[in-house]
Tab-separated table of C-alpha atoms in Angstrom:
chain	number	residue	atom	x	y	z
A	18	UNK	CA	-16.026	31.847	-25.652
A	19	UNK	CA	-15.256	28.507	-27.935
A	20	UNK	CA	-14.395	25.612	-26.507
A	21	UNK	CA	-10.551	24.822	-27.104
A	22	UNK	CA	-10.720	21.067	-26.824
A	23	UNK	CA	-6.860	20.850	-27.999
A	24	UNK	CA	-5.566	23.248	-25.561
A	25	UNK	CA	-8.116	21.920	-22.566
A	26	UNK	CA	-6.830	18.131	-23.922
A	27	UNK	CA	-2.933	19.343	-23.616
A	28	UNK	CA	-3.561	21.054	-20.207
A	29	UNK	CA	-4.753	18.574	-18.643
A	30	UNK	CA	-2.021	16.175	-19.746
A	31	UNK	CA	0.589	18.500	-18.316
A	32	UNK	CA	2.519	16.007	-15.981
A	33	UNK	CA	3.836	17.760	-12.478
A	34	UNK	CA	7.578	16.916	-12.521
A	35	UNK	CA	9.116	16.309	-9.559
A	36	UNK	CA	13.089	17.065	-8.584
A	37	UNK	CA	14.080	13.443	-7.052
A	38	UNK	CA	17.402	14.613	-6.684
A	39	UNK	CA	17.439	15.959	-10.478
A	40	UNK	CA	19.128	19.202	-9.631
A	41	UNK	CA	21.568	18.086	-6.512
A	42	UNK	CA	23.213	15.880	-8.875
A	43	UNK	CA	23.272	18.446	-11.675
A	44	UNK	CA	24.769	20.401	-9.010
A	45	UNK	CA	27.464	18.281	-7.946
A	46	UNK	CA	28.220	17.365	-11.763
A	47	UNK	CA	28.799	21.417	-11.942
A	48	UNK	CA	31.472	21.239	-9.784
A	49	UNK	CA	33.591	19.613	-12.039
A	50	UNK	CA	33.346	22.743	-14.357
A	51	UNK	CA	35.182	26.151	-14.108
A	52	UNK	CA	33.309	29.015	-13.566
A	53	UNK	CA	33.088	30.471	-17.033
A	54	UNK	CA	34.639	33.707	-18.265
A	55	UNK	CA	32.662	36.097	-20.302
A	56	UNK	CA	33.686	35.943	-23.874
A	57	UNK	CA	36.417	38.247	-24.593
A	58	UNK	CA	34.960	39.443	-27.704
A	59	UNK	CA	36.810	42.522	-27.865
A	60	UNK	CA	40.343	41.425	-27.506
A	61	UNK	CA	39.109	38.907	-30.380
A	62	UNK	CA	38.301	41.295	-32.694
A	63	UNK	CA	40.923	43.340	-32.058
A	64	UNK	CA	43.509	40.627	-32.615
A	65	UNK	CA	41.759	40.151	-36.093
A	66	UNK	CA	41.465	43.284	-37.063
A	67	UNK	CA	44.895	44.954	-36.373
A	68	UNK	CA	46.277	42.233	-38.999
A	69	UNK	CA	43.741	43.423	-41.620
A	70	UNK	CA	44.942	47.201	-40.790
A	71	UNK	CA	48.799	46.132	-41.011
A	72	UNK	CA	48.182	44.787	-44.478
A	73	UNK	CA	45.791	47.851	-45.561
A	74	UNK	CA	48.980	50.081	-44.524
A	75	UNK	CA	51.304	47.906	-46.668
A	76	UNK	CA	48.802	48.264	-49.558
A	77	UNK	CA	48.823	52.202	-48.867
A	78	UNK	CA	52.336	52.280	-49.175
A	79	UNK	CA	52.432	49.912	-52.642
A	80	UNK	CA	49.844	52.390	-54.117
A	81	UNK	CA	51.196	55.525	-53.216
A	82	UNK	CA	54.799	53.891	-54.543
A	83	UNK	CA	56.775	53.806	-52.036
A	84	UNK	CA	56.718	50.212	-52.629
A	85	UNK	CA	60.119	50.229	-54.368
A	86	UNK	CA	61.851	52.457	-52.330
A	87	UNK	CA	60.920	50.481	-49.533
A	88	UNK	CA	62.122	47.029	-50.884
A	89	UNK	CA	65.651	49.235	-52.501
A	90	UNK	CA	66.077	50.494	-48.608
A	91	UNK	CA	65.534	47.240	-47.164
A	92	UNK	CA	68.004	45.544	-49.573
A	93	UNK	CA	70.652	47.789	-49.138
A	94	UNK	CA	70.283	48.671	-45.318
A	95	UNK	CA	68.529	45.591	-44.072
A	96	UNK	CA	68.957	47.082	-40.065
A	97	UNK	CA	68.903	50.590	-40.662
A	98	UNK	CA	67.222	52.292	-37.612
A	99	UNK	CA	65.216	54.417	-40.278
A	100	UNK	CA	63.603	50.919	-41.579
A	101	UNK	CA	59.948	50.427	-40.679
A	102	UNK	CA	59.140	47.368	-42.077
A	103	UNK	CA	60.937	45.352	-39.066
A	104	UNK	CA	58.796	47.067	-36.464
A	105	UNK	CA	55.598	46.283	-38.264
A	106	UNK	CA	56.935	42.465	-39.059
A	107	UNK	CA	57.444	42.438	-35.653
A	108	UNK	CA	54.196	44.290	-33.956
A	109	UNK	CA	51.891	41.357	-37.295
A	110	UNK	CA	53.893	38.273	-35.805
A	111	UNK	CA	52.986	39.564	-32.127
A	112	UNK	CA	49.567	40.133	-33.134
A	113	UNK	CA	49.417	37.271	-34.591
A	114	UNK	CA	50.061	35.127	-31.808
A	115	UNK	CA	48.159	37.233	-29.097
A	116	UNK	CA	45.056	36.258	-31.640
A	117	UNK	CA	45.914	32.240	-31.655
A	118	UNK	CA	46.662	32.715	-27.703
A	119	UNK	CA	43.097	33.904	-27.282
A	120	UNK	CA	41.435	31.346	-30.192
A	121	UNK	CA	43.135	28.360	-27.978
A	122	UNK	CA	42.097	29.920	-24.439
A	123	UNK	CA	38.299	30.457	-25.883
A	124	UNK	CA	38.441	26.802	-27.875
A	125	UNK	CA	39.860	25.279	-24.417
A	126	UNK	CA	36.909	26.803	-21.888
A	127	UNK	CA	34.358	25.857	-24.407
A	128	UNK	CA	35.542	22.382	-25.311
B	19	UNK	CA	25.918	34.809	-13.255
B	20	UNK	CA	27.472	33.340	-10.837
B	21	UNK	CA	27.037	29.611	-9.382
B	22	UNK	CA	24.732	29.908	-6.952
B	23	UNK	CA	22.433	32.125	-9.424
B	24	UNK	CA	22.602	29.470	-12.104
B	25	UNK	CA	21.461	26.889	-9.315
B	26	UNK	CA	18.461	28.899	-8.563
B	27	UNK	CA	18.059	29.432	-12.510
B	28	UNK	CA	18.156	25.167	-12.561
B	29	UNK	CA	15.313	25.274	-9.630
B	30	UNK	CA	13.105	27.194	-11.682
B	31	UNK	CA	13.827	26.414	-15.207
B	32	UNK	CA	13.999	22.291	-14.590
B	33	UNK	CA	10.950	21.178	-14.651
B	34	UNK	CA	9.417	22.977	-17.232
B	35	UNK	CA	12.289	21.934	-19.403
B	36	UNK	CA	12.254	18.309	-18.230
B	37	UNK	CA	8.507	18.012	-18.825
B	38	UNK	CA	8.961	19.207	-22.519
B	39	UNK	CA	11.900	16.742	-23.327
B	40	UNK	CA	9.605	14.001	-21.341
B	41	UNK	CA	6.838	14.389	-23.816
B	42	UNK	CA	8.787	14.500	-26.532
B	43	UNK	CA	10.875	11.575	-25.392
B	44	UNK	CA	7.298	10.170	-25.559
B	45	UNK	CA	7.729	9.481	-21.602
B	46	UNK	CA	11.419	7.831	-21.603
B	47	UNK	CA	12.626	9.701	-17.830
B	48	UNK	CA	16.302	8.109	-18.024
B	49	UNK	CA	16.544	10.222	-21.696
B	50	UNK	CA	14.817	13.140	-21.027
B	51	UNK	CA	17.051	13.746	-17.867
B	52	UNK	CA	19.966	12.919	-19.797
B	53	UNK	CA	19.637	15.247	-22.085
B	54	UNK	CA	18.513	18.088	-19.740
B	55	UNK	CA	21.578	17.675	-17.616
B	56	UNK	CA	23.731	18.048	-20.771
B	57	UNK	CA	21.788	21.188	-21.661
B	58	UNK	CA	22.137	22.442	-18.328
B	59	UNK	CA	25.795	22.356	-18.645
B	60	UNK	CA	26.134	22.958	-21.898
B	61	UNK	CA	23.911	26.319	-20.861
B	62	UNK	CA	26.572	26.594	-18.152
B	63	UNK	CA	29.818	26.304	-19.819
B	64	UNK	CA	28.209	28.806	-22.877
B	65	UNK	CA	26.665	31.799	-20.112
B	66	UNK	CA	29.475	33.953	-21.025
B	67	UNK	CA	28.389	34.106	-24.830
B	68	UNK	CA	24.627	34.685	-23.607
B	69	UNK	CA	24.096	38.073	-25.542
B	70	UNK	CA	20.438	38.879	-23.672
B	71	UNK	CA	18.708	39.197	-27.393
B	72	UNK	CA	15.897	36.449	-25.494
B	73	UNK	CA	15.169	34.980	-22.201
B	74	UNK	CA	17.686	33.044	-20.927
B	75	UNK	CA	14.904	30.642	-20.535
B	76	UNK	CA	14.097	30.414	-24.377
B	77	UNK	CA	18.346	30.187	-24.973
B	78	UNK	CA	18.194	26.555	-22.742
B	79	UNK	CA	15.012	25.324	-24.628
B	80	UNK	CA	17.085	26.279	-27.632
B	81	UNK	CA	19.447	24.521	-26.247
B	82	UNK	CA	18.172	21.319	-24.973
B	83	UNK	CA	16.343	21.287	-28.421
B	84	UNK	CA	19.547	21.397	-30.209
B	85	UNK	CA	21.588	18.435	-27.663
B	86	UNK	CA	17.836	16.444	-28.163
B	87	UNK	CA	18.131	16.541	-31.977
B	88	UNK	CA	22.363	15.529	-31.839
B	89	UNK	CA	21.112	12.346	-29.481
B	90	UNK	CA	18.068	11.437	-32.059
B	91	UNK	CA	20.468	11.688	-34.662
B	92	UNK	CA	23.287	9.755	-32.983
B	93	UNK	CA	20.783	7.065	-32.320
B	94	UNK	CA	19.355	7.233	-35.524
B	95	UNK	CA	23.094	5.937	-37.277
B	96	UNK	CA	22.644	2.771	-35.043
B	97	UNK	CA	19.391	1.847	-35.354
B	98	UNK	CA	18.421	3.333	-38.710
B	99	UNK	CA	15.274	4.854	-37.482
B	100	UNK	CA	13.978	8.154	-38.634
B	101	UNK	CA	13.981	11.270	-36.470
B	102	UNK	CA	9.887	11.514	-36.948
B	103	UNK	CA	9.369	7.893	-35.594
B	104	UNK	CA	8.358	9.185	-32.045
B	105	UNK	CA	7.989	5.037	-31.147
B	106	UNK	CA	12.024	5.040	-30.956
B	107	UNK	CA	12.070	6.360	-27.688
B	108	UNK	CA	9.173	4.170	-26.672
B	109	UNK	CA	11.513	1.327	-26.701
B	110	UNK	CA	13.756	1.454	-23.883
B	111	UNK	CA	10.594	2.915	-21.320
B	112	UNK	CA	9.113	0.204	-18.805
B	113	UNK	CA	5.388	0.423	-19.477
B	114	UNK	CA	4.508	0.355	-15.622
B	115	UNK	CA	6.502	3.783	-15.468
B	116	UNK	CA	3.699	5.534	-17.746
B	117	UNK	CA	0.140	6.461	-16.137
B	118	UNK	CA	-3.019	6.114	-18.394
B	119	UNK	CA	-3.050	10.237	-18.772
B	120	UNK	CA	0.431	10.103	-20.267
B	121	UNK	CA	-0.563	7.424	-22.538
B	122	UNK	CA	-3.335	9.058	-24.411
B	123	UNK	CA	-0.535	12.399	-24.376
B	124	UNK	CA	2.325	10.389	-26.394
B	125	UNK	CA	-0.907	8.341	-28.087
B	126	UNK	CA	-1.787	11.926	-29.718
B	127	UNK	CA	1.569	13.010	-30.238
B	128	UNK	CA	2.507	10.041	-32.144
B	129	UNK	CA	-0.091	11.098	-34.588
B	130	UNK	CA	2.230	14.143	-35.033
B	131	UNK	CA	5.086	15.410	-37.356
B	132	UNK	CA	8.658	15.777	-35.892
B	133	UNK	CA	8.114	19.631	-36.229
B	134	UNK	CA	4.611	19.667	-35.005
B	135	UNK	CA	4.871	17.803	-31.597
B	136	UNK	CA	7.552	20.083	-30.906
B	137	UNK	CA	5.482	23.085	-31.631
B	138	UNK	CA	2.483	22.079	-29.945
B	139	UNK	CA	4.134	20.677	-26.730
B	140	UNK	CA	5.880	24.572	-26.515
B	141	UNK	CA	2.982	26.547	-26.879
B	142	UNK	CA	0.578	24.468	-25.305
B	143	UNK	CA	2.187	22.415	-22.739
B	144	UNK	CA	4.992	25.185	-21.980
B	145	UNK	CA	3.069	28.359	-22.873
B	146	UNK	CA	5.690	29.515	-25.091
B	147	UNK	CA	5.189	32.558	-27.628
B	148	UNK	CA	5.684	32.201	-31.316
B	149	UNK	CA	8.317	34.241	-31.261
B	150	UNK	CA	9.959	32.413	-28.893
B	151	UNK	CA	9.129	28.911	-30.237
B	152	UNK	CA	10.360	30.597	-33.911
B	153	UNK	CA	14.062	31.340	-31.618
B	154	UNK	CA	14.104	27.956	-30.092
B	155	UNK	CA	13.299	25.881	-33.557
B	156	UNK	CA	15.004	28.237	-35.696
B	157	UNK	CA	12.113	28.514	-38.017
B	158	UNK	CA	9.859	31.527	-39.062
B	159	UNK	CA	6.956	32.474	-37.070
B	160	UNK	CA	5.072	31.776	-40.005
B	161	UNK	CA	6.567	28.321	-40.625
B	162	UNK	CA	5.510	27.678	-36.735
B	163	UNK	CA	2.061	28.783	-37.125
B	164	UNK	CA	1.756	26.256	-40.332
B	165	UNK	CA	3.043	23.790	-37.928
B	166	UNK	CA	0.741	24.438	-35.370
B	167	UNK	CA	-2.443	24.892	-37.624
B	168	UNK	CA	-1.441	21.471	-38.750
B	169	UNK	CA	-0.727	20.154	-35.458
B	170	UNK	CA	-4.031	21.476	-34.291
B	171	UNK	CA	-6.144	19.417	-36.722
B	172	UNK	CA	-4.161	16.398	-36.385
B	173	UNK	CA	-4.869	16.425	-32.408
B	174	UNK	CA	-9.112	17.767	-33.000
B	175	UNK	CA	-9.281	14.628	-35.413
B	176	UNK	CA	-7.633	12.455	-32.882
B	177	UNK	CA	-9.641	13.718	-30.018
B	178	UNK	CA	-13.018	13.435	-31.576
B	179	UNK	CA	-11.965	9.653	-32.589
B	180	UNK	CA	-11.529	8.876	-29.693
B	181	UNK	CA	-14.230	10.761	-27.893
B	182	UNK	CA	-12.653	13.232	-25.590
B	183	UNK	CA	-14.832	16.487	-27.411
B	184	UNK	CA	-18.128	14.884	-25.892
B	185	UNK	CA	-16.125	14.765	-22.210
């Protein structure tokens, strides 16, 4: 077999490295940190995608034009029972601020 | 993983990970440690976003690689040195602290790119794969074998200079 001078050379150079008290204090510097959760990657998504749905639904109902009669029903009978758009203003806003609830948890455990 | 798992995870993974960020420190201990306790935590506080795609050994090199490159570059803004000068970090060691052996190591290393030393300190010092050098430098495999080709010659033209082939 050849000679590998460069890996024999980089072998034998490979320093033993002892703890001296390397990983107690790495330890006790640990215990200043919370135990960290596991990403909640699904509740993420979810609170970015439910938005995205909300608005596809409002773009459904422009292009199969109910648009207008929408808009005419919710001039004339702002609080009618019958009115969805309240419900779904509502459920976006809720969304909405479950998602930035979860962004500021995530950004806070990380940073 | 729980606490005492990542503890065990630090007995095993430490020195490996402290030798590579010694050598490429070019043998300053104070750094080297500093920066492996940062990418210890960092590794720490970040478990929960681990996705298991590599070892979780290759994610802290990956790590540590990244927090040694933000400190290089942090230092670099104050004292205007370039990220390849490997003699930066020779600066703040005390000479008595660094046997002969190490000194022909960092001697041959300084004869090295930037990408290179890291390269060749992770596949031959840490018996890393290419893949898993490619993961931790974010480069191609095929970028990292051009390093280490490279690298290679460099260190075969330093060695035969100074007559370690006829050892």
């Amino acid at each position: 077999m050849k000679k590998d001078s460069v890996r024999d050379f980089m072998k034998a150079q490979r320093q033993k490295i002892d703890d001296d008290g390397f990983t107690a204090k790495l330890a006790a510097r640990l215990e200043y940190y919370p135990v960290p959760q596991k990403a909640n990657r699904k509740s993420f998504y979810i609170a970015l995608i439910a938005p995205a749905f909300f608005l596809l639904a409002v773009l459904a109902i422009a292009l199969l034009d109910g648009w207008d009669i929408l808009i005419v029903h919710l001039k004339n009978n702002p609080f009618d029972g019958l009115n969805i758009l309240w419900p779904a203003l509502a459920s976006l806003t809720l969304l909405l601020s479950s998602g930035l609830t979860i962004l500021a948890i995530n950004w806070k455990e990380t940073y | 993983m729980d606490k005492g798992a990542f503890e065990q995870f630090i007995k095993l993974q430490h020195e490996p990970l402290r030798r590579f960020l010694l050598n490429l420190c070019a043998g300053n201990q104070a750094m080297a440690d500093d920066i492996a306790q940062e990418a210890f935590i960092k590794c720490w506080l970040n478990i929960g976003a681990f996705e298991g795609r590599a070892k979780i050994s290759t994610w802290l090199f990956k790590i540590a690689y990244n927090c040694f490159y933000d400190y290089v570059k942090q230092e670099q803004k104050h004292r205007l040195e370039s990220i390849g000068n490997y003699e930066f970090c020779l600066k703040d060691v005390e000479k008595e602290d660094k046997t002969e052996v190490s000194q022909a190591l960092y001697q041959a290393l300084s004869k090295l790119k930037y990408q290179e030393r890291v390269v060749s300190l992770l596949f031959y010092m840490e018996d890393k794969s290419l893949k898993e050098i490619a993961a931790i430098s974010k480069t191609p495999v095929n970028t990292v074998k051009s390093h280490l080709r490279r690298a290679k010659l460099q260190l075969k033209k330093y060695l035969e200079e100074t007559g370690y082939e006829k050892r």
